[in-house]
Amino acid sequence: MEKEKVKKLCANCDTELVGKFCHNCGEKKVSRKDFAASNFIQEVFEKFTHFDSKFLRSFWLLVSRPGFLTVEYWRGRRKPYLKPLSLFFIINLLYFLSIGVNRGRTYETPLRIQLLNPYSPVVQKMLDERFAAATEEERKDFETRFDRQNHMLAKSMLVLMVPIFAAVLWLFYWRQGFYFGEHLVTALHFQALLLVQNMVVGIFLKSSLFHVLFGYFSHSDIVQETVEPLLWVWLIAFFTVKTAYQEGWLRTVLKSFTVTLLWLPVLFLYRFVVFLATFYTA
């Protein structure tokens, strides 16, 4: 009588193992070799190079083919690329670290710019109430602290724009049966690409594109802070929407234009939220 083979069970869920990994929970079968120093070194190297290649591939496709990563994620082809949220946070981190050299100011709003936004009466009222009995020196000191704090917060709270922009996309495509989560993926890639654009223009051109092309005209705050960002948003939105939602050219032009116009109040809402956070912490 043949000796019955001992079944090897998963240490995590007690499912019978077939191969190196549990087909039920994905836990790897442990062996003594896993604890060798050479194995740890190999694992670190593989993790680093695997992440590095994923990031570079995802970054290149994000920049060169707007909307492509979104479609790939929707279709279930996810292994070759970084997850949308991971890609966004890495690019957001790079954007945050570029504070010292990036002159792009789409999201950063110094106090003088806050007073030019549509909600400026609210800002002015809050400032008047806070500094009713303050000296001019105290006001200037607060403005300095405000601008420094806003410089940091505006670049670190950008994830707040993602669900708001996803809601804008949902308004346009709810009849097509897309889930809100699908629009979140689009919004993450879209916002990440906007951050890349902001870094490229702010770091390498060291000014707004309008200033490079048109000189003195672009010194206007309204041009640098609102008009030029809208043009970039429309350009990125057009290619993203065209690739992701695959509609005709005319419909894509109209929808991307409308999405761009709706992005503006999203930007103003974000600026106001950052203002409140800065106002009470500066």
XYZ file of N, CA and C in Angstrom:
846
model
N 0.847 -1.201 0.000
C 0.000 0.000 0.000
C 0.883 1.251 0.000
N 0.611 2.141 -0.953
C 1.436 3.334 -1.066
C 1.193 4.279 0.106
N 2.291 4.880 0.509
C 2.210 5.829 1.612
C 1.515 7.109 1.146
N 0.523 7.525 1.899
C -0.251 8.712 1.512
C 0.609 9.971 1.638
N 0.573 10.798 0.595
C 1.364 12.026 0.598
C 0.780 13.041 1.577
N 1.668 13.731 2.281
C 1.241 14.770 3.224
C 0.889 16.029 2.447
N -0.310 16.512 2.658
C -0.746 17.715 1.957
C -0.059 18.939 2.546
N 0.412 19.801 1.671
C 1.027 21.051 2.106
C -0.024 22.154 2.056
N -0.240 22.765 3.204
C -1.296 23.765 3.330
C -0.715 25.170 3.411
N -1.514 26.116 2.961
C -1.140 27.530 3.053
C -1.101 27.941 4.524
N -0.039 28.607 4.931
C 0.100 29.032 6.325
C -0.900 30.118 6.695
N -1.481 30.757 5.691
C -2.391 31.874 5.950
C -3.856 31.453 6.002
N -4.277 30.582 5.039
C -5.705 30.240 4.958
C -5.976 28.734 4.952
N -4.927 27.923 5.116
C -5.058 26.458 5.196
C -5.581 25.807 3.915
N -5.473 26.506 2.796
C -5.843 25.902 1.515
C -4.680 25.047 1.015
N -5.003 23.928 0.377
C -3.950 23.060 -0.136
C -3.140 23.794 -1.204
N -1.821 23.718 -1.060
C -0.937 24.441 -1.973
C -0.669 23.657 -3.249
N -0.717 24.377 -4.364
C -0.322 23.825 -5.657
C 0.613 24.853 -6.288
N 1.906 24.616 -6.202
C 2.865 25.592 -6.691
C 3.411 26.448 -5.560
N 4.085 27.550 -5.922
C 4.753 28.396 -4.935
C 3.804 29.346 -4.221
N 2.643 29.630 -4.832
C 1.718 30.597 -4.255
C 0.343 29.962 -4.044
N -0.329 30.397 -2.999
C -1.682 29.918 -2.717
C -2.648 30.521 -3.733
N -3.442 29.668 -4.371
C -4.381 30.169 -5.372
C -5.583 30.854 -4.734
N -5.731 30.712 -3.420
C -6.886 31.291 -2.733
C -6.602 32.700 -2.202
N -5.438 32.860 -1.548
C -5.139 34.165 -0.942
C -3.875 34.813 -1.484
N -3.096 34.079 -2.270
C -1.893 34.648 -2.861
C -0.652 34.569 -1.991
N -0.762 33.988 -0.801
C 0.390 33.873 0.096
C 1.455 32.964 -0.512
N 2.722 33.384 -0.374
C 3.819 32.592 -0.919
C 4.205 31.472 0.043
N 4.544 30.334 -0.534
C 5.022 29.212 0.263
C 6.422 29.543 0.787
N 6.601 29.418 2.093
C 7.863 29.792 2.723
C 8.823 28.614 2.717
N 10.079 28.913 2.395
C 11.131 27.900 2.480
C 12.298 28.487 3.262
N 13.224 27.651 3.663
C 14.369 28.113 4.437
C 15.224 29.108 3.647
N 15.258 28.938 2.336
C 16.080 29.809 1.498
C 15.591 31.257 1.508
N 14.314 31.454 1.869
C 13.769 32.813 1.895
C 14.459 33.694 2.927
N 15.124 33.065 3.907
C 15.748 33.828 4.984
C 17.241 34.050 4.764
N 17.744 33.619 3.635
C 19.153 33.845 3.318
C 19.374 35.312 2.966
N 20.542 35.836 3.324
C 20.854 37.245 3.063
C 20.797 37.553 1.573
N 21.264 36.623 0.764
C 21.257 36.836 -0.689
C 19.839 36.997 -1.219
N 18.892 36.311 -0.592
C 17.497 36.413 -1.022
C 16.928 37.794 -0.716
N 17.296 38.338 0.458
C 16.837 39.678 0.819
C 17.386 40.718 -0.158
N 18.660 40.593 -0.490
C 19.279 41.531 -1.433
C 18.603 41.442 -2.795
N 18.350 40.227 -3.235
C 17.694 40.024 -4.528
C 16.283 40.605 -4.526
N 15.576 40.430 -3.415
C 14.199 40.932 -3.322
C 14.163 42.455 -3.360
N 15.092 43.092 -2.641
C 15.160 44.553 -2.650
C 15.461 45.060 -4.054
N 16.412 44.420 -4.721
C 16.781 44.825 -6.079
C 15.603 44.673 -7.033
N 14.894 43.556 -6.926
C 13.754 43.309 -7.811
C 12.632 44.310 -7.560
N 12.376 44.598 -6.281
C 11.313 45.549 -5.956
C 11.638 46.925 -6.512
N 12.892 47.338 -6.343
C 13.287 48.669 -6.799
C 13.210 48.777 -8.316
N 13.808 47.817 -9.009
C 13.818 47.880 -10.473
C 12.420 47.702 -11.044
N 11.606 46.873 -10.383
C 10.234 46.664 -10.846
C 9.431 47.952 -10.719
N 9.579 48.618 -9.556
C 8.877 49.883 -9.349
C 9.386 50.940 -10.313
N 10.706 50.988 -10.474
C 11.323 51.988 -11.339
C 10.812 51.860 -12.769
N 10.762 50.639 -13.274
C 10.300 50.435 -14.648
C 8.817 50.746 -14.777
N 8.045 50.402 -13.757
C 6.611 50.711 -13.779
C 6.374 52.216 -13.807
N 7.115 52.923 -12.970
C 6.929 54.374 -12.904
C 7.318 55.039 -14.219
N 8.473 54.668 -14.756
C 8.930 55.279 -16.000
C 7.964 54.988 -17.145
N 7.487 53.749 -17.206
C 6.533 53.385 -18.255
C 5.234 54.167 -18.091
N 4.739 54.232 -16.864
C 3.483 54.940 -16.597
C 3.630 56.434 -16.859
N 4.757 56.986 -16.432
C 4.986 58.422 -16.609
C 5.048 58.783 -18.092
N 5.766 57.975 -18.859
C 5.904 58.258 -20.287
C 4.546 58.189 -20.996
N 3.757 57.187 -20.678
C 2.445 57.048 -21.312
C 1.485 58.142 -20.850
N 1.614 58.554 -19.604
C 0.780 59.647 -19.099
C 1.018 60.916 -19.902
N 2.281 61.190 -20.189
C 2.656 62.426 -20.885
C 2.448 62.320 -22.392
N 2.815 61.183 -22.964
C 2.800 61.052 -24.421
C 1.443 60.641 -24.981
N 0.627 59.956 -24.170
C -0.674 59.480 -24.656
C -1.749 59.718 -23.593
N -2.154 60.966 -23.410
C -3.166 61.266 -22.383
C -4.428 60.424 -22.566
N -4.882 59.820 -21.493
C -6.082 58.993 -21.535
C -5.803 57.515 -21.729
N -4.616 57.174 -22.226
C -4.300 55.771 -22.511
C -4.246 54.942 -21.229
N -3.588 55.461 -20.198
C -3.503 54.731 -18.930
C -4.887 54.506 -18.326
N -5.753 55.483 -18.501
C -7.124 55.352 -17.995
C -7.836 54.185 -18.661
N -7.737 54.119 -19.978
C -8.387 53.038 -20.725
C -7.792 51.683 -20.339
N -6.482 51.624 -20.201
C -5.825 50.382 -19.811
C -6.317 49.912 -18.440
N -6.473 50.843 -17.530
C -6.950 50.485 -16.190
C -8.389 49.993 -16.248
N -9.217 50.655 -17.030
C -10.609 50.221 -17.183
C -10.694 48.807 -17.758
N -9.814 48.501 -18.698
C -9.859 47.199 -19.367
C -9.253 46.074 -18.532
N -8.633 46.441 -17.421
C -8.064 45.418 -16.549
C -6.595 45.134 -16.777
N -5.947 45.876 -17.683
C -4.504 45.709 -17.907
C -3.769 46.637 -16.946
N -3.478 46.117 -15.745
C -2.954 46.968 -14.682
C -1.551 46.596 -14.223
N -1.134 45.384 -14.452
C 0.163 44.921 -13.956
C 1.350 45.726 -14.488
N 1.348 46.139 -15.771
C 2.544 46.839 -16.280
C 2.685 48.274 -15.773
N 1.647 48.810 -15.126
C 1.650 50.233 -14.789
C 1.456 50.456 -13.289
N 1.839 51.649 -12.852
C 1.528 52.041 -11.481
C 0.027 52.292 -11.361
N -0.512 52.022 -10.195
C -1.924 52.311 -9.968
C -2.150 53.822 -10.041
N -3.326 54.236 -10.502
C -3.587 55.678 -10.684
C -3.300 56.515 -9.443
N -3.719 56.026 -8.279
C -3.507 56.794 -7.053
C -2.024 56.881 -6.709
N -1.299 55.781 -6.901
C 0.144 55.787 -6.626
C 0.867 56.747 -7.559
N 0.513 56.708 -8.834
C 1.141 57.601 -9.812
C 0.859 59.056 -9.461
N -0.381 59.338 -9.082
C -0.744 60.711 -8.722
C 0.057 61.195 -7.518
N 0.153 60.365 -6.482
C 0.841 60.796 -5.266
C 2.341 60.977 -5.498
N 2.932 60.143 -6.346
C 4.360 60.307 -6.642
C 4.596 61.613 -7.389
N 3.757 61.892 -8.381
C 3.901 63.140 -9.133
C 3.582 64.340 -8.238
N 2.597 64.179 -7.365
C 2.280 65.254 -6.419
C 3.460 65.508 -5.483
N 4.140 64.428 -5.075
C 5.324 64.575 -4.229
C 6.429 65.319 -4.973
N 6.651 64.958 -6.228
C 7.649 65.655 -7.039
C 7.278 67.129 -7.191
N 5.991 67.370 -7.374
C 5.506 68.746 -7.494
C 5.764 69.510 -6.198
N 5.517 68.857 -5.071
C 5.743 69.486 -3.774
C 7.230 69.773 -3.567
N 8.080 68.831 -3.955
C 9.522 69.002 -3.780
C 10.106 70.056 -4.717
N 9.331 70.433 -5.737
C 9.820 71.437 -6.692
C 9.538 72.861 -6.229
N 9.108 73.006 -4.986
C 8.722 74.324 -4.469
C 9.797 75.377 -4.701
N 11.050 75.010 -4.460
C 12.120 75.995 -4.549
C 12.440 76.465 -5.952
N 12.124 75.660 -6.957
C 12.518 76.004 -8.334
C 11.334 76.180 -9.275
N 10.161 75.766 -8.839
C 8.983 75.835 -9.709
C 8.272 77.172 -9.531
N 8.182 77.935 -10.601
C 7.519 79.238 -10.533
C 6.071 79.189 -11.015
N 5.600 78.003 -11.320
C 4.196 77.870 -11.697
C 3.294 78.168 -10.506
N 2.244 78.963 -10.712
C 1.431 79.418 -9.584
C -0.058 79.169 -9.801
N -0.385 78.124 -10.536
C -1.796 77.848 -10.795
C -2.550 77.580 -9.504
N -1.959 76.811 -8.617
C -2.650 76.402 -7.392
C -2.238 77.245 -6.196
N -1.044 77.773 -6.260
C -0.553 78.619 -5.176
C -1.150 80.012 -5.321
N -1.754 80.515 -4.250
C -2.418 81.813 -4.332
C -2.000 82.702 -3.169
N -0.996 83.555 -3.383
C -0.609 84.518 -2.346
C -1.798 85.402 -1.970
N -1.668 86.086 -0.884
C -2.792 86.864 -0.367
C -3.284 87.900 -1.373
N -2.381 88.514 -2.098
C -2.805 89.525 -3.078
C -3.615 88.896 -4.213
N -3.312 87.624 -4.544
C -4.075 86.926 -5.579
C -5.435 86.498 -5.040
N -5.472 86.140 -3.757
C -6.750 85.773 -3.147
C -7.756 86.915 -3.252
N -7.255 88.127 -3.232
C -8.137 89.291 -3.305
C -8.594 89.595 -4.730
N -8.144 88.792 -5.704
C -8.576 88.958 -7.093
C -9.565 87.883 -7.520
N -9.748 86.866 -6.686
C -10.638 85.763 -7.027
C -12.100 86.150 -6.811
N -13.043 85.394 -7.379
C -14.470 85.744 -7.257
C -14.973 85.808 -5.816
N -14.347 85.070 -4.923
C -14.777 85.058 -3.526
C -14.043 86.119 -2.693
N -13.394 87.068 -3.358
C -12.577 88.067 -2.662
C -13.341 88.875 -1.601
N -14.656 89.166 -1.788
C -15.367 89.888 -0.711
C -15.345 89.136 0.620
N -15.439 87.803 0.550
C -15.381 87.002 1.778
C -13.989 87.094 2.396
N -12.974 87.020 1.546
C -11.590 87.122 2.016
C -11.354 88.479 2.670
N -11.808 89.533 2.001
C -11.606 90.882 2.523
C -12.309 91.065 3.867
N -13.510 90.526 3.990
C -14.259 90.639 5.244
C -13.537 89.914 6.378
N -13.025 88.725 6.104
C -12.310 87.963 7.129
C -11.037 88.690 7.558
N -10.352 89.290 6.591
C -9.134 90.031 6.915
C -9.455 91.275 7.741
N -10.517 91.982 7.364
C -10.902 93.197 8.095
C -11.274 92.876 9.537
N -11.996 91.774 9.724
C -12.409 91.391 11.077
C -11.212 90.971 11.928
N -10.267 90.302 11.306
C -9.106 89.813 12.058
C -8.129 90.927 12.402
N -8.011 91.906 11.505
C -7.005 92.947 11.694
C -7.634 94.335 11.864
N -8.797 94.366 12.474
C -9.492 95.642 12.672
C -8.645 96.617 13.490
N -7.956 96.086 14.497
C -7.152 96.948 15.366
C -5.654 96.716 15.176
N -5.281 96.059 14.096
C -3.871 95.725 13.872
C -3.136 96.866 13.188
N -1.848 96.907 13.398
C -1.014 97.914 12.741
C -0.653 97.442 11.336
N -0.120 98.352 10.545
C 0.295 98.012 9.186
C 1.415 96.975 9.205
N 2.281 97.088 10.193
C 3.382 96.129 10.310
C 2.859 94.722 10.602
N 1.833 94.630 11.442
C 1.234 93.328 11.760
C 0.554 92.721 10.536
N -0.069 93.568 9.747
C -0.704 93.084 8.513
C 0.340 92.526 7.542
N 1.441 93.249 7.389
C 2.494 92.795 6.482
C 3.138 91.509 6.981
N 3.284 91.415 8.292
C 3.857 90.199 8.868
C 2.947 88.998 8.608
N 1.639 89.216 8.745
C 0.692 88.131 8.473
C 0.732 87.739 6.999
N 0.817 88.725 6.117
C 0.851 88.424 4.684
C 2.076 87.580 4.331
N 3.198 87.888 4.963
C 4.415 87.103 4.727
C 4.229 85.664 5.193
N 3.664 85.499 6.392
C 3.419 84.156 6.920
C 2.386 83.426 6.070
N 1.367 84.149 5.647
C 0.307 83.554 4.825
C 0.878 83.019 3.516
N 1.661 83.838 2.834
C 2.212 83.429 1.537
C 3.131 82.217 1.682
N 3.914 82.197 2.756
C 4.822 81.068 2.975
C 4.039 79.787 3.262
N 3.012 79.899 4.096
C 2.192 78.731 4.430
C 1.372 78.268 3.234
N 0.837 79.221 2.496
C 0.045 78.887 1.309
C 0.897 78.190 0.260
N 2.145 78.609 0.172
C 3.098 78.010 -0.769
C 3.210 76.509 -0.534
N 3.155 76.108 0.738
C 3.271 74.697 1.100
C 1.939 73.967 0.937
N 0.884 74.542 1.499
C -0.410 73.862 1.511
C -0.997 73.683 0.113
N -0.820 74.687 -0.733
C -1.417 74.626 -2.071
C -0.880 73.463 -2.889
N 0.343 73.046 -2.599
C 0.958 71.952 -3.349
C 0.747 70.595 -2.685
N 0.250 70.596 -1.453
C 0.094 69.331 -0.731
C -1.363 68.891 -0.580
N -2.318 69.741 -0.967
C -3.736 69.413 -0.807
C -4.428 69.163 -2.145
N -3.635 68.955 -3.191
C -4.201 68.870 -4.539
C -5.107 67.668 -4.759
N -4.969 66.655 -3.926
C -5.829 65.480 -4.084
C -7.301 65.855 -3.917
N -7.573 66.975 -3.257
C -8.959 67.421 -3.065
C -9.642 67.746 -4.394
N -8.852 68.110 -5.399
C -9.441 68.465 -6.691
C -9.924 67.241 -7.462
N -9.383 66.080 -7.136
C -9.676 64.873 -7.916
C -11.149 64.473 -7.841
N -11.736 64.267 -6.647
C -13.151 63.867 -6.617
C -14.097 64.935 -7.156
N -13.702 66.202 -7.000
C -14.555 67.275 -7.520
C -14.571 67.235 -9.046
N -13.395 67.054 -9.636
C -13.328 66.978 -11.093
C -13.992 65.707 -11.605
N -13.887 64.626 -10.850
C -14.566 63.382 -11.233
C -16.079 63.593 -11.270
N -16.586 64.402 -10.350
C -18.021 64.705 -10.339
C -18.420 65.485 -11.591
N -17.533 66.365 -12.055
C -17.791 67.108 -13.293
C -17.892 66.143 -14.473
N -16.977 65.187 -14.536
C -17.019 64.192 -15.614
C -18.281 63.341 -15.531
N -18.686 63.019 -14.322
C -19.897 62.210 -14.147
C -21.121 62.931 -14.714
N -21.174 64.251 -14.564
C -22.295 65.022 -15.100
C -22.395 64.883 -16.621
N -21.261 64.738 -17.273
C -21.243 64.646 -18.733
C -21.522 63.244 -19.246
N -21.147 62.248 -18.480
C -21.175 60.880 -19.019
C -22.047 59.921 -18.217
N -22.961 60.439 -17.407
C -23.768 59.542 -16.581
C -24.699 58.675 -17.428
N -25.079 59.155 -18.588
C -25.965 58.362 -19.449
C -25.252 57.165 -20.072
N -23.936 57.247 -20.189
C -23.172 56.143 -20.788
C -22.955 54.991 -19.821
N -23.376 55.138 -18.591
C -23.292 54.036 -17.637
C -21.953 53.879 -16.943
N -21.112 54.912 -16.976
C -19.832 54.832 -16.274
C -20.052 54.932 -14.765
N -19.274 54.168 -14.025
C -19.293 54.293 -12.574
C -18.465 55.510 -12.163
N -18.781 56.044 -10.983
C -18.042 57.209 -10.497
C -16.563 56.876 -10.326
N -16.274 55.640 -9.923
C -14.881 55.221 -9.757
C -14.091 55.289 -11.049
N -14.749 55.057 -12.169
C -14.070 55.158 -13.463
C -13.688 56.607 -13.754
N -14.562 57.518 -13.377
C -14.240 58.938 -13.548
C -13.128 59.365 -12.588
N -13.060 58.732 -11.427
C -11.973 59.030 -10.492
C -10.620 58.673 -11.106
N -10.582 57.554 -11.816
C -9.343 57.151 -12.488
C -8.949 58.197 -13.528
N -9.931 58.628 -14.323
C -9.670 59.677 -15.315
C -9.163 60.945 -14.642
N -9.815 61.327 -13.547
C -9.451 62.558 -12.847
C -8.048 62.475 -12.247
N -7.668 61.307 -11.743
C -6.324 61.141 -11.177
C -5.258 61.313 -12.256
N -5.462 60.675 -13.396
C -4.498 60.807 -14.488
C -4.492 62.229 -15.049
N -5.666 62.812 -15.162
C -5.788 64.173 -15.688
C -5.057 65.167 -14.789
N -5.311 65.081 -13.488
C -4.686 66.022 -12.558
C -3.182 65.788 -12.465
N -2.759 64.534 -12.546
C -1.327 64.237 -12.523
C -0.625 64.865 -13.723
N -1.262 64.783 -14.888
C -0.674 65.369 -16.092
C -0.627 66.890 -15.996
N -1.625 67.489 -15.382
C -1.598 68.938 -15.163
C -0.434 69.346 -14.263
N -0.137 68.521 -13.272
C 0.990 68.821 -12.389
C 2.311 68.727 -13.150
N 2.416 67.732 -14.025
C 3.622 67.610 -14.848
C 3.779 68.849 -15.720
N 2.684 69.254 -16.349
C 2.713 70.462 -17.190
C 3.150 71.674 -16.382
N 2.607 71.799 -15.175
C 2.938 72.940 -14.328
C 4.419 72.941 -13.963
N 4.957 71.754 -13.687
C 6.382 71.668 -13.347
C 7.260 71.998 -14.547
N 6.902 71.471 -15.710
C 7.713 71.711 -16.907
C 7.758 73.200 -17.229
N 6.598 73.837 -17.226
C 6.539 75.268 -17.541
C 7.204 76.087 -16.441
N 6.897 75.752 -15.185
C 7.400 76.544 -14.066
C 8.888 76.403 -13.822
N 9.442 75.229 -14.132
C 10.861 74.993 -13.855
C 11.734 75.340 -15.054
N 11.374 74.814 -16.214
C 12.252 74.961 -17.373
C 12.064 76.294 -18.094
N 10.839 76.791 -18.124
C 10.631 78.106 -18.728
C 10.803 79.216 -17.701
N 10.755 78.829 -16.408
C 10.929 79.748 -15.276
C 9.945 80.912 -15.310
N 8.818 80.687 -15.959
C 7.790 81.713 -16.051
C 6.574 81.068 -16.685
N 5.566 81.854 -16.971
C 4.431 81.320 -17.694
C 4.780 81.227 -19.176
N 4.087 80.355 -19.890
C 4.312 80.241 -21.327
C 3.932 81.540 -22.024
N 2.915 82.208 -21.506
C 2.495 83.482 -22.087
C 3.615 84.515 -21.999
N 4.342 84.491 -20.884
C 5.435 85.452 -20.732
C 6.535 85.179 -21.758
N 6.806 83.906 -22.002
C 7.832 83.539 -22.981
C 7.406 83.956 -24.387
N 6.126 83.751 -24.715
C 5.648 84.013 -26.074
C 5.276 85.469 -26.313
N 4.665 86.089 -25.292
C 4.094 87.414 -25.526
C 4.683 88.518 -24.655
N 5.655 88.175 -23.833
C 6.370 89.188 -23.077
C 5.533 89.923 -22.055
N 5.503 91.234 -22.168
C 4.936 92.086 -21.123
C 3.480 91.765 -20.824
N 2.713 91.414 -21.851
C 1.277 91.147 -21.672
C 1.029 90.113 -20.584
N 1.925 89.128 -20.490
C 1.698 88.027 -19.565
C 2.009 88.379 -18.121
N 2.505 89.607 -17.868
C 2.763 89.986 -16.486
C 1.460 90.168 -15.711
N 0.355 90.270 -16.425
C -0.941 90.392 -15.763
C -1.209 89.163 -14.908
N -1.600 89.395 -13.648
C -1.883 88.283 -12.740
C -3.011 87.406 -13.261
N -4.033 88.036 -13.835
C -5.188 87.273 -14.300
C -4.803 86.343 -15.441
N -3.825 86.759 -16.259
C -3.366 85.911 -17.359
C -2.590 84.719 -16.817
N -1.631 84.995 -15.935
C -0.778 83.927 -15.425
C -1.530 82.968 -14.512
N -2.485 83.481 -13.741
C -3.137 82.649 -12.737
C -4.399 81.958 -13.244
N -4.993 82.464 -14.322
C -6.282 81.912 -14.751
C -6.338 81.577 -16.236
N -6.007 82.535 -17.101
C -6.184 82.334 -18.542
C -5.278 81.232 -19.069
N -3.986 81.332 -18.775
C -3.063 80.316 -19.290
C -3.375 78.921 -18.750
N -3.629 78.755 -17.432
C -4.007 77.416 -16.956
C -5.214 76.841 -17.674
N -6.178 77.698 -18.020
C -7.362 77.213 -18.726
C -7.006 76.650 -20.097
N -6.066 77.275 -20.777
C -5.652 76.772 -22.088
C -4.975 75.409 -21.959
N -4.144 75.258 -20.945
C -3.511 73.962 -20.713
C -4.551 72.910 -20.342
N -5.498 73.290 -19.510
C -6.553 72.355 -19.100
C -7.337 71.881 -20.312
N -7.689 72.819 -21.193
C -8.462 72.423 -22.380
C -7.665 71.461 -23.252
N -6.385 71.753 -23.450
C -5.549 70.908 -24.304
C -5.451 69.493 -23.733
N -5.180 69.388 -22.442
C -5.052 68.073 -21.803
C -6.406 67.377 -21.734
N -7.458 68.150 -21.436
C -8.801 67.565 -21.363
C -9.230 67.010 -22.715
N -8.902 67.714 -23.778
C -9.298 67.266 -25.114
C -8.727 65.884 -25.428
N -7.421 65.724 -25.260
C -6.791 64.441 -25.595
C -7.200 63.344 -24.612
N -7.375 63.708 -23.350
C -7.792 62.716 -22.359
C -9.199 62.209 -22.644
N -10.115 63.132 -22.869
C -11.512 62.767 -23.137
C -11.631 61.999 -24.446
N -10.885 62.436 -25.465
C -10.944 61.773 -26.763
C -10.505 60.315 -26.658
N -9.419 60.071 -25.934
C -8.895 58.711 -25.806
C -9.744 57.863 -24.867
N -10.120 58.437 -23.734
C -10.815 57.650 -22.712
C -12.266 57.355 -23.082
N -12.993 58.365 -23.544
C -14.428 58.190 -23.770
C -14.774 57.938 -25.236
N -13.785 58.111 -26.114
C -13.878 57.693 -27.516
C -15.146 58.183 -28.220
N -15.319 59.492 -28.190
C -16.433 60.106 -28.908
C -15.904 60.826 -30.141
N -16.813 61.327 -30.974
C -16.426 62.020 -32.193
C -15.673 63.306 -31.903
N -15.006 63.820 -32.944
C -14.166 65.000 -32.761
C -14.965 66.217 -32.310
N -16.097 66.481 -32.949
C -16.880 67.663 -32.597
C -17.406 67.564 -31.170
N -17.943 66.414 -30.819
C -18.460 66.216 -29.463
C -17.326 66.335 -28.432
N -16.159 65.817 -28.789
C -15.017 65.895 -27.878
C -14.569 67.336 -27.678
N -14.540 68.106 -28.774
C -14.159 69.521 -28.675
C -15.119 70.271 -27.759
N -16.411 70.057 -27.966
C -17.419 70.765 -27.170
C -17.371 70.349 -25.703
N -17.257 69.051 -25.467
C -17.247 68.573 -24.082
C -15.970 68.980 -23.354
N -14.842 68.890 -24.031
C -13.589 69.278 -23.383
C -13.579 70.777 -23.090
N -14.187 71.560 -23.982
C -14.284 73.006 -23.750
C -15.169 73.291 -22.538
N -16.298 72.597 -22.458
C -17.201 72.798 -21.324
C -16.576 72.292 -20.028
N -15.889 71.160 -20.108
C -15.186 70.635 -18.939
C -14.163 71.651 -18.441
N -13.491 72.303 -19.377
C -12.499 73.315 -19.011
C -13.148 74.485 -18.288
N -14.287 74.929 -18.791
C -14.994 76.033 -18.135
C -15.449 75.639 -16.734
N -15.847 74.374 -16.573
C -16.275 73.907 -15.255
C -15.086 73.656 -14.332
N -13.917 73.439 -14.926
C -12.720 73.263 -14.105
C -12.370 74.551 -13.372
N -12.732 75.686 -13.957
C -12.406 76.975 -13.347
C -13.057 77.141 -11.973
N -14.381 76.905 -11.829
C -14.946 76.983 -10.472
C -14.371 75.928 -9.525
N -13.966 74.780 -10.084
C -13.299 73.774 -9.249
C -11.992 74.349 -8.703
N -11.252 75.044 -9.568
C -10.004 75.679 -9.144
C -10.263 76.743 -8.088
N -11.295 77.567 -8.308
C -11.609 78.611 -7.336
C -12.038 78.009 -5.993
N -12.796 76.926 -6.048
C -13.199 76.252 -4.815
C -11.973 75.729 -4.077
N -11.049 75.144 -4.829
C -9.820 74.640 -4.215
C -9.019 75.782 -3.590
N -8.903 76.873 -4.319
C -8.159 78.017 -3.791
C -8.787 78.545 -2.503
N -10.115 78.544 -2.455
C -10.790 79.043 -1.257
C -10.568 78.102 -0.073
N -10.612 76.797 -0.331
C -10.347 75.823 0.734
C -8.927 75.998 1.265
N -7.975 76.179 0.353
C -6.585 76.393 0.764
C -6.453 77.714 1.516
N -7.210 78.722 1.081
C -7.193 80.004 1.800
C -7.634 79.820 3.246
N -8.735 79.095 3.441
C -9.234 78.875 4.802
C -8.207 78.128 5.649
N -7.611 77.083 5.051
C -6.601 76.309 5.783
C -5.402 77.180 6.143
N -5.027 78.060 5.220
C -3.877 78.934 5.466
C -4.225 80.034 6.458
N -5.404 80.596 6.310
C -5.834 81.719 7.153
C -5.828 81.339 8.632
N -6.261 80.109 8.927
C -6.374 79.693 10.325
C -5.110 79.013 10.863
N -4.099 78.849 10.016
C -2.859 78.218 10.491
C -1.642 79.126 10.369
N -1.771 80.192 9.596
C -0.611 81.081 9.390
C -0.346 81.932 10.630
